Short mmCIF file of C-alpha atoms in Angstrom, two decimals:
data_model
loop_
_atom_site.label_atom_id
_atom_site.label_comp_id
_atom_site.label_asym_id
_atom_site.label_seq_id
_atom_site.Cartn_x
_atom_site.Cartn_y
_atom_site.Cartn_z
CA UNK A 1 -36.99 24.77 -80.13
CA UNK A 2 -33.96 27.17 -79.62
CA UNK A 3 -31.38 25.98 -77.09
CA UNK A 4 -30.87 28.50 -74.18
CA UNK A 5 -27.13 28.76 -73.69
CA UNK A 6 -25.86 28.01 -70.10
CA UNK A 7 -24.86 31.23 -68.27
CA UNK A 8 -21.42 31.72 -66.86
CA UNK A 9 -22.04 30.90 -63.12
CA UNK A 10 -18.99 32.41 -61.72
CA UNK A 11 -19.10 29.59 -59.14
CA UNK A 12 -15.97 27.39 -58.56
CA UNK A 13 -15.81 23.98 -60.15
CA UNK A 14 -17.37 21.63 -57.46
CA UNK A 15 -15.40 18.68 -58.68
CA UNK A 16 -12.25 20.45 -57.22
CA UNK A 17 -13.75 21.13 -53.76
CA UNK A 18 -13.16 17.75 -52.01
CA UNK A 19 -10.06 15.59 -51.26
CA UNK A 20 -9.99 11.74 -51.05
CA UNK A 21 -9.73 11.87 -47.05
CA UNK A 22 -12.94 13.70 -46.84
CA UNK A 23 -14.55 11.58 -49.40
CA UNK A 24 -13.76 8.34 -47.71
CA UNK A 25 -15.71 9.56 -44.54
CA UNK A 26 -18.95 9.23 -46.48
CA UNK A 27 -20.91 6.29 -45.74
CA UNK A 28 -22.94 5.73 -49.14
CA UNK A 29 -22.59 2.81 -51.66
CA UNK A 30 -19.86 4.31 -53.67
CA UNK A 31 -17.46 4.69 -50.71
CA UNK A 32 -18.35 1.44 -48.47
CA UNK A 33 -18.75 -1.33 -51.17
CA UNK A 34 -15.13 -1.79 -51.47
CA UNK A 35 -11.98 -1.82 -49.24
CA UNK A 36 -10.19 1.53 -48.85
CA UNK A 37 -7.57 0.73 -51.11
CA UNK A 38 -9.91 0.66 -54.03
CA UNK A 39 -10.62 3.84 -55.97
CA UNK A 40 -14.24 3.96 -56.68
CA UNK A 41 -15.35 5.27 -60.06
CA UNK A 42 -18.31 3.15 -60.58
CA UNK A 43 -21.86 3.99 -59.11
CA UNK A 44 -23.50 7.25 -60.01
CA UNK A 45 -22.62 9.32 -57.13
CA UNK A 46 -20.53 12.51 -57.74
CA UNK A 47 -17.50 13.72 -55.61
CA UNK A 48 -19.00 17.00 -55.04
CA UNK A 49 -20.25 19.11 -52.11
CA UNK A 50 -24.00 19.74 -52.32
CA UNK A 51 -25.24 23.14 -53.93
CA UNK A 52 -25.65 25.77 -51.27
CA UNK A 53 -29.52 26.34 -52.01
CA UNK A 54 -29.95 22.45 -51.57
CA UNK A 55 -27.84 22.78 -48.29
CA UNK A 56 -30.07 25.68 -47.05
CA UNK A 57 -33.46 23.99 -47.89
CA UNK A 58 -32.60 20.69 -46.07
CA UNK A 59 -30.92 22.36 -42.84
CA UNK A 60 -33.94 24.82 -42.79
CA UNK A 61 -36.41 21.74 -42.74
CA UNK A 62 -34.19 20.26 -39.99
CA UNK A 63 -34.49 23.31 -37.92
CA UNK A 64 -38.19 23.48 -38.43
CA UNK A 65 -38.66 19.74 -37.86
CA UNK A 66 -40.31 19.69 -41.42
CA UNK A 67 -39.84 16.08 -41.80
CA UNK A 68 -43.42 14.84 -42.51
CA UNK A 69 -45.18 13.86 -45.67
CA UNK A 70 -44.80 15.52 -49.19
CA UNK A 71 -47.43 17.83 -50.15
CA UNK A 72 -47.96 20.55 -52.93
CA UNK A 73 -46.81 21.22 -56.39
CA UNK A 74 -43.65 23.18 -55.64
CA UNK A 75 -41.47 20.54 -57.37
CA UNK A 76 -43.59 20.58 -60.51
CA UNK A 77 -43.58 24.15 -60.67
CA UNK A 78 -39.72 24.43 -60.23
CA UNK A 79 -39.02 21.76 -62.89
CA UNK A 80 -41.61 23.47 -65.31
CA UNK A 81 -39.60 26.78 -64.92
CA UNK A 82 -36.24 24.93 -65.47
CA UNK A 83 -37.55 23.46 -68.43
CA UNK A 84 -38.76 26.48 -69.90
CA UNK A 85 -35.55 28.50 -69.25
CA UNK A 86 -33.15 25.53 -69.84
CA UNK A 87 -34.72 23.73 -72.85
CA UNK A 88 -36.96 26.52 -74.18
CA UNK A 89 -40.01 23.98 -73.42
CA UNK A 90 -43.16 25.10 -71.81
CA UNK A 91 -44.78 21.73 -72.15
CA UNK A 92 -44.89 20.74 -68.36
CA UNK A 93 -48.38 21.28 -67.09
CA UNK A 94 -48.39 20.83 -63.43
CA UNK A 95 -51.92 19.12 -63.48
CA UNK A 96 -50.21 16.62 -65.65
CA UNK A 97 -47.43 15.57 -63.02
CA UNK A 98 -47.30 13.35 -60.02
CA UNK A 99 -44.68 12.94 -57.52
CA UNK A 100 -43.06 9.43 -57.54
CA UNK A 101 -40.63 7.83 -55.12
CA UNK A 102 -37.69 7.92 -57.65
CA UNK A 103 -37.41 7.43 -61.42
CA UNK A 104 -37.15 3.74 -61.53
CA UNK A 105 -40.20 3.21 -59.20
CA UNK A 106 -41.92 5.84 -61.52
CA UNK A 107 -41.01 3.80 -64.41
CA UNK A 108 -42.46 0.73 -62.89
CA UNK A 109 -45.82 2.45 -62.00
CA UNK A 110 -45.96 3.96 -65.64
CA UNK A 111 -45.42 0.59 -67.23
CA UNK A 112 -47.96 -0.92 -65.08
CA UNK A 113 -50.55 1.61 -66.48
CA UNK A 114 -49.82 0.87 -70.16
CA UNK A 115 -48.71 -3.02 -70.25
CA UNK A 116 -49.92 -6.05 -68.85
CA UNK A 117 -48.49 -9.43 -67.50
CA UNK A 118 -46.12 -11.00 -70.11
CA UNK A 119 -46.11 -7.91 -72.40
CA UNK A 120 -42.85 -6.73 -73.87
CA UNK A 121 -40.72 -3.65 -72.88
CA UNK A 122 -38.32 -2.55 -75.51
CA UNK A 123 -34.98 -1.16 -74.43
CA UNK A 124 -31.78 -0.02 -76.43
CA UNK A 125 -28.99 -2.01 -75.20
CA UNK A 126 -26.35 -1.53 -73.84
CA UNK A 127 -28.49 0.21 -71.24
CA UNK A 128 -28.73 0.94 -67.51
CA UNK A 129 -28.87 -2.38 -65.80
CA UNK A 130 -31.99 -1.82 -63.51
CA UNK A 131 -34.08 -1.62 -66.69
CA UNK A 132 -33.73 -5.53 -67.02
CA UNK A 133 -34.01 -6.05 -63.26
CA UNK A 134 -37.15 -3.78 -62.55
CA UNK A 135 -38.82 -4.98 -65.73
CA UNK A 136 -38.33 -8.65 -65.06
CA UNK A 137 -39.56 -8.29 -61.38
CA UNK A 138 -42.89 -6.76 -62.77
CA UNK A 139 -43.51 -9.62 -64.86
CA UNK A 140 -42.96 -8.06 -68.15
CA UNK A 141 -40.15 -9.42 -70.67
CA UNK A 142 -37.39 -7.25 -71.98
CA UNK A 143 -37.00 -7.02 -75.76
CA UNK A 144 -33.62 -5.50 -77.03
CA UNK A 145 -33.24 -3.15 -79.89
CA UNK A 146 -29.45 -2.62 -79.73
CA UNK A 147 -28.03 0.86 -80.52
CA UNK A 148 -26.01 1.05 -83.64
CA UNK A 149 -22.31 1.27 -83.98
CA UNK A 150 -22.38 4.92 -83.59
CA UNK A 151 -24.16 4.52 -80.13
CA UNK A 152 -27.48 5.97 -81.71
CA UNK A 153 -30.91 4.64 -82.05
CA UNK A 154 -31.25 2.35 -85.29
CA UNK A 155 -34.71 3.20 -86.47
CA UNK A 156 -34.67 -0.08 -88.66
CA UNK A 157 -33.85 -2.27 -85.63
CA UNK A 158 -36.41 -0.46 -83.40
CA UNK A 159 -39.03 -0.97 -86.03
CA UNK A 160 -38.21 -4.66 -86.43
CA UNK A 161 -38.71 -5.19 -82.73
CA UNK A 162 -41.82 -3.07 -82.68
CA UNK A 163 -43.20 -5.26 -85.25
CA UNK A 164 -42.32 -8.40 -83.50
CA UNK A 165 -43.43 -7.64 -80.05
CA UNK A 166 -46.87 -6.06 -81.06
CA UNK A 167 -47.69 -9.22 -83.49
CA UNK A 168 -51.00 -10.56 -82.40
CA UNK A 169 -52.25 -7.00 -81.14
CA UNK A 170 -50.11 -7.63 -78.12
CA UNK A 171 -49.45 -4.61 -76.03
CA UNK A 172 -45.90 -3.16 -75.73
CA UNK A 173 -43.91 -0.38 -74.31
CA UNK A 174 -40.70 1.25 -75.10
CA UNK A 175 -38.48 2.33 -72.20
CA UNK A 176 -36.40 4.97 -73.65
CA UNK A 177 -33.26 6.14 -71.83
CA UNK A 178 -32.72 9.74 -72.69
CA UNK A 179 -30.00 10.90 -72.40
CA UNK A 180 -28.65 7.22 -72.87
CA UNK A 181 -26.79 5.57 -69.96
CA UNK A 182 -24.19 4.51 -70.48
CA UNK A 183 -23.16 6.00 -73.73
CA UNK A 184 -23.99 9.58 -73.01
CA UNK A 185 -25.94 10.07 -76.28
CA UNK A 186 -28.42 12.81 -76.49
CA UNK A 187 -31.20 11.83 -78.89
CA UNK A 188 -31.83 14.60 -81.53
CA UNK A 189 -35.33 16.09 -82.23
CA UNK A 190 -35.47 14.23 -85.70
CA UNK A 191 -34.59 10.95 -83.81
CA UNK A 192 -37.14 11.33 -81.28
CA UNK A 193 -39.63 12.21 -83.98
CA UNK A 194 -38.94 9.16 -85.74
CA UNK A 195 -39.46 7.13 -82.64
CA UNK A 196 -42.77 8.58 -81.79
CA UNK A 197 -43.94 7.91 -85.43
CA UNK A 198 -42.93 4.35 -85.08
CA UNK A 199 -44.52 4.16 -81.68
CA UNK A 200 -47.82 5.44 -83.14
CA UNK A 201 -47.56 3.02 -86.01
CA UNK A 202 -47.41 -0.03 -83.78
CA UNK A 203 -49.33 1.18 -80.93
CA UNK A 204 -46.32 1.07 -78.69
CA UNK A 205 -46.48 3.33 -75.62
CA UNK A 206 -43.43 5.32 -74.74
CA UNK A 207 -41.99 5.78 -71.26
CA UNK A 208 -38.89 7.97 -71.28
CA UNK A 209 -36.38 8.14 -68.32
CA UNK A 210 -35.06 11.45 -68.49
CA UNK A 211 -33.11 11.51 -65.35
CA UNK A 212 -29.77 12.80 -66.98
CA UNK A 213 -31.60 15.50 -68.85
CA UNK A 214 -29.95 18.63 -67.10
CA UNK A 215 -26.46 17.06 -67.59
CA UNK A 216 -26.01 17.85 -71.39
CA UNK A 217 -22.90 19.62 -71.87
CA UNK A 218 -21.45 22.15 -74.33
CA UNK A 219 -23.59 23.05 -77.35
CA UNK A 220 -25.65 19.88 -76.92
CA UNK A 221 -29.22 20.49 -76.57
CA UNK A 222 -31.52 18.00 -74.57
CA UNK A 223 -34.79 17.40 -76.32
CA UNK A 224 -37.73 16.13 -74.01
CA UNK A 225 -39.29 13.41 -75.69
CA UNK A 226 -42.84 14.89 -74.92
CA UNK A 227 -41.95 17.85 -76.90
CA UNK A 228 -41.46 16.19 -80.31
CA UNK A 229 -44.42 15.83 -82.78
CA UNK A 230 -46.33 12.55 -81.64
CA UNK A 231 -44.92 12.66 -78.20
CA UNK A 232 -48.31 13.60 -76.75
CA UNK A 233 -49.12 10.06 -75.74
CA UNK A 234 -45.70 9.60 -73.86
CA UNK A 235 -44.92 9.53 -70.34
CA UNK A 236 -41.69 10.79 -68.84
CA UNK A 237 -39.89 10.50 -65.52
CA UNK A 238 -37.71 13.41 -64.37
CA UNK A 239 -35.65 14.15 -61.45
CA UNK A 240 -32.98 16.55 -59.95
CA UNK A 241 -31.15 13.56 -58.46
CA UNK A 242 -28.47 12.78 -60.98
CA UNK A 243 -27.57 16.39 -61.79
CA UNK A 244 -27.40 17.63 -58.10
CA UNK A 245 -26.13 14.47 -56.48
CA UNK A 246 -29.35 13.83 -54.61
CA UNK A 247 -29.64 10.19 -54.98
CA UNK A 248 -30.19 9.78 -51.16
CA UNK A 249 -32.96 12.18 -50.90
CA UNK A 250 -35.75 10.35 -52.77
CA UNK A 251 -37.94 12.18 -55.04
CA UNK A 252 -39.09 12.27 -58.86
CA UNK A 253 -41.75 13.40 -61.08
CA UNK A 254 -43.89 11.74 -63.55
CA UNK A 255 -45.00 13.93 -66.48
CA UNK A 256 -47.51 13.03 -68.94
CA UNK A 257 -48.17 14.16 -72.48
CA UNK A 258 -51.55 15.87 -73.17
CA UNK A 259 -52.78 12.46 -74.42
CA UNK A 260 -51.49 10.31 -71.70
CA UNK A 261 -53.03 12.57 -68.78
CA UNK A 262 -55.71 9.87 -68.35
CA UNK A 263 -53.16 7.25 -67.89
CA UNK A 264 -51.31 9.11 -65.09
CA UNK A 265 -54.64 9.78 -63.43
CA UNK A 266 -55.04 6.13 -62.88
CA UNK A 267 -51.70 5.75 -60.87
CA UNK A 268 -52.70 4.75 -57.37
CA UNK A 269 -52.91 7.57 -55.01
CA UNK A 270 -50.52 5.94 -52.40
CA UNK A 271 -47.58 6.05 -54.97
CA UNK A 272 -47.24 9.75 -54.04
CA UNK A 273 -46.66 8.91 -50.40
CA UNK A 274 -43.39 7.25 -51.17
CA UNK A 275 -41.21 10.29 -51.91
CA UNK A 276 -39.18 11.85 -49.12
CA UNK A 277 -40.68 15.18 -48.34
CA UNK A 278 -37.14 16.53 -47.45
CA UNK A 279 -36.27 14.95 -50.75
CA UNK A 280 -38.94 17.13 -52.52
CA UNK A 281 -37.61 20.29 -50.79
CA UNK A 282 -33.97 19.56 -51.83
CA UNK A 283 -34.90 18.77 -55.54
CA UNK A 284 -37.21 21.97 -55.69
CA UNK A 285 -34.41 24.15 -54.45
CA UNK A 286 -32.12 22.58 -56.89
CA UNK A 287 -34.16 23.22 -59.89
CA UNK A 288 -35.24 26.72 -58.67
CA UNK A 289 -31.83 28.00 -57.02
CA UNK A 290 -29.28 25.66 -58.01
CA UNK A 291 -28.58 26.36 -61.72
CA UNK A 292 -25.37 28.47 -61.23
CA UNK A 293 -23.84 25.45 -59.41
CA UNK A 294 -24.96 23.18 -62.09
CA UNK A 295 -23.42 25.38 -64.82
CA UNK A 296 -20.05 25.15 -62.81
CA UNK A 297 -20.47 21.29 -62.62
CA UNK A 298 -21.10 21.09 -66.43
CA UNK A 299 -17.93 22.98 -67.26
CA UNK A 300 -16.02 20.92 -64.80
CA UNK A 301 -17.38 17.65 -66.48
CA UNK A 302 -16.48 18.89 -69.96
CA UNK A 303 -12.98 19.42 -68.75
CA UNK A 304 -12.98 15.94 -67.40
CA UNK A 305 -14.25 14.29 -70.55
CA UNK A 306 -11.34 15.77 -72.62
CA UNK A 307 -8.80 14.91 -69.74
CA UNK A 308 -9.96 11.32 -69.86
CA UNK A 309 -9.59 11.12 -73.48
CA UNK A 310 -6.28 12.44 -73.36
CA UNK A 311 -5.25 10.15 -70.39
CA UNK A 312 -6.47 7.16 -72.42
CA UNK A 313 -4.73 8.12 -75.45
CA UNK A 314 -1.50 8.35 -73.58
CA UNK A 315 -1.57 5.37 -71.43
CA UNK A 316 -4.15 3.05 -72.66
CA UNK A 317 -4.65 3.70 -76.34
CA UNK A 318 -6.20 0.49 -77.04
CA UNK A 319 -9.38 1.52 -75.26
CA UNK A 320 -11.97 3.21 -77.51
CA UNK A 321 -13.82 6.05 -75.90
CA UNK A 322 -16.17 8.43 -77.47
CA UNK A 323 -16.99 11.23 -75.08
CA UNK A 324 -20.64 11.40 -74.67
CA UNK A 325 -22.66 14.65 -74.84
CA UNK A 326 -24.40 14.11 -71.56
CA UNK A 327 -24.31 12.37 -68.07
CA UNK A 328 -20.88 11.97 -66.10
CA UNK A 329 -20.34 8.37 -67.14
CA UNK A 330 -17.61 7.27 -69.59
CA UNK A 331 -18.49 3.87 -71.73
CA UNK A 332 -15.09 2.24 -72.50
CA UNK A 333 -14.63 -0.32 -75.14
CA UNK A 334 -11.80 -2.27 -73.68
CA UNK A 335 -12.18 -5.22 -76.24
CA UNK A 336 -8.72 -4.57 -77.86
CA UNK A 337 -7.14 -5.10 -74.51
CA UNK A 338 -7.69 -8.81 -74.51
CA UNK A 339 -9.12 -8.79 -71.02
CA UNK A 340 -12.10 -10.95 -71.86
CA UNK A 341 -15.91 -10.05 -71.44
CA UNK A 342 -15.37 -8.32 -68.00
CA UNK A 343 -12.53 -6.00 -68.15
CA UNK A 344 -13.69 -4.06 -64.93
CA UNK A 345 -12.73 -7.27 -62.98
CA UNK A 346 -9.09 -7.01 -64.08
CA UNK A 347 -8.97 -3.29 -63.27
CA UNK A 348 -10.39 -4.15 -59.89
CA UNK A 349 -8.39 -7.19 -59.13
CA UNK A 350 -4.91 -5.85 -60.43
CA UNK A 351 -5.23 -2.10 -60.18
CA UNK A 352 -7.53 -1.56 -57.29
CA UNK A 353 -9.78 0.72 -59.12
CA UNK A 354 -13.59 -0.04 -59.43
CA UNK A 355 -15.52 0.42 -62.65
CA UNK A 356 -18.91 -0.94 -63.67
CA UNK A 357 -18.85 -4.08 -65.47
CA UNK A 358 -20.24 -3.72 -68.92
CA UNK A 359 -21.97 -7.27 -68.79
CA UNK A 360 -25.23 -6.34 -67.00
CA UNK A 361 -25.89 -3.60 -69.48
CA UNK A 362 -26.99 -6.30 -71.91
CA UNK A 363 -26.17 -7.04 -75.69
CA UNK A 364 -23.09 -4.73 -76.51
CA UNK A 365 -21.83 -4.66 -73.14
CA UNK A 366 -19.29 -7.53 -73.27
CA UNK A 367 -15.73 -6.18 -73.08
CA UNK A 368 -16.81 -2.82 -71.94
CA UNK A 369 -16.69 -0.93 -68.66
CA UNK A 370 -18.27 2.24 -67.32
CA UNK A 371 -16.22 4.77 -65.65
CA UNK A 372 -17.81 7.55 -63.44
CA UNK A 373 -15.73 10.74 -64.27
CA UNK A 374 -17.54 13.06 -61.79
CA UNK A 375 -14.46 13.10 -59.79
CA UNK A 376 -11.30 15.38 -59.41
CA UNK A 377 -8.67 15.52 -62.24
CA UNK A 378 -6.14 14.02 -59.76
CA UNK A 379 -8.46 11.01 -59.26
CA UNK A 380 -8.97 10.46 -62.84
CA UNK A 381 -5.13 10.58 -63.48
CA UNK A 382 -4.69 8.09 -60.71
CA UNK A 383 -7.36 5.62 -61.89
CA UNK A 384 -5.88 5.81 -65.63
CA UNK A 385 -2.59 5.06 -64.07
CA UNK A 386 -3.83 2.19 -62.18
CA UNK A 387 -5.79 0.85 -65.02
CA UNK A 388 -2.75 0.78 -67.22
CA UNK A 389 -0.63 -0.85 -64.47
CA UNK A 390 -3.35 -3.51 -64.29
CA UNK A 391 -3.37 -4.25 -67.85
CA UNK A 392 0.52 -4.66 -67.51
CA UNK A 393 0.18 -7.05 -64.42
CA UNK A 394 -2.48 -9.03 -66.11
CA UNK A 395 -0.50 -9.37 -69.24
CA UNK A 396 2.34 -10.68 -66.96
CA UNK A 397 -0.11 -13.12 -65.11
CA UNK A 398 -1.37 -14.69 -68.46
CA UNK A 399 2.40 -15.09 -69.51
#
């Protein structure tokens, strides 16, 4: 599969468009969870205006009163065209897709199709905390297959876990985070092919959360799990939500490989009533007409990754940060700072900057924090300054 390079968009960097005064008028979780003196760089919301095609789609729906129930296949068609151009992959067949309320609720529905009560769901820790929460709430059990020290899938570890959870002919699923949250790792075609081979050998069904797929930067190529040899039995969840900042406009797509179409067909019809019709319109417009905006964002994120690395090297050199190849999330190894298992708590209490604690990400999360770098350079500079001051204050407090 040949990667199609991102085109030069000519659009301005959306990360430069909004000041803190305007952002603090927002009423979403990112901006209302903490007091106003806290700089929020935690939950996956970006500090950007919406892409103009999305604004037109939503305002047009409001003007028409087009706020009913979702219908049609426009979202799936837009995703198929995007995947064909962006990833050189023509494997999304509209008849093997279904609209779901969002990616995590889609994950739940897919896991219900391929596992039963008490079955294991394998995850690569450290990983997105809702994986643990949602799996537990549906009466399945999480089995961790930790990433290697290089933040990549360790095939030997994965095989050991697959062997263990399928002993006695038990069913099991593998909830693959691709690209990986929080590390930003983009799994290669060879890695995913090895996953598919192991899944086939042990009868494990793969459900891939690919919500960050449009957010691979630079020369890194995202590889859809369903595109690799052996991925035909897989199920994928995709959405425009993360890449175009549409978390509040709920919609996602479940995509089945050719040999999993029968599984997807068993999904209850009422699941498709859950997405927002306006959300579907917004996501469709983003995928169809919002790629120039996306390319400007990706260029800005690439710049921010380098900026963050430079700032940490200057002010907090003890923090280990390996810029990921996708997402707008930075996984910070703070263990050398001596701040204990939850350095995010120190940054919040002593620096008034909010990051995600690494602890809920599972094994490998202690001593780490996740930083959302989808902000202006000025905000990143201020955040690192505050974090460095917090370390100094914490040291003084311990002394």
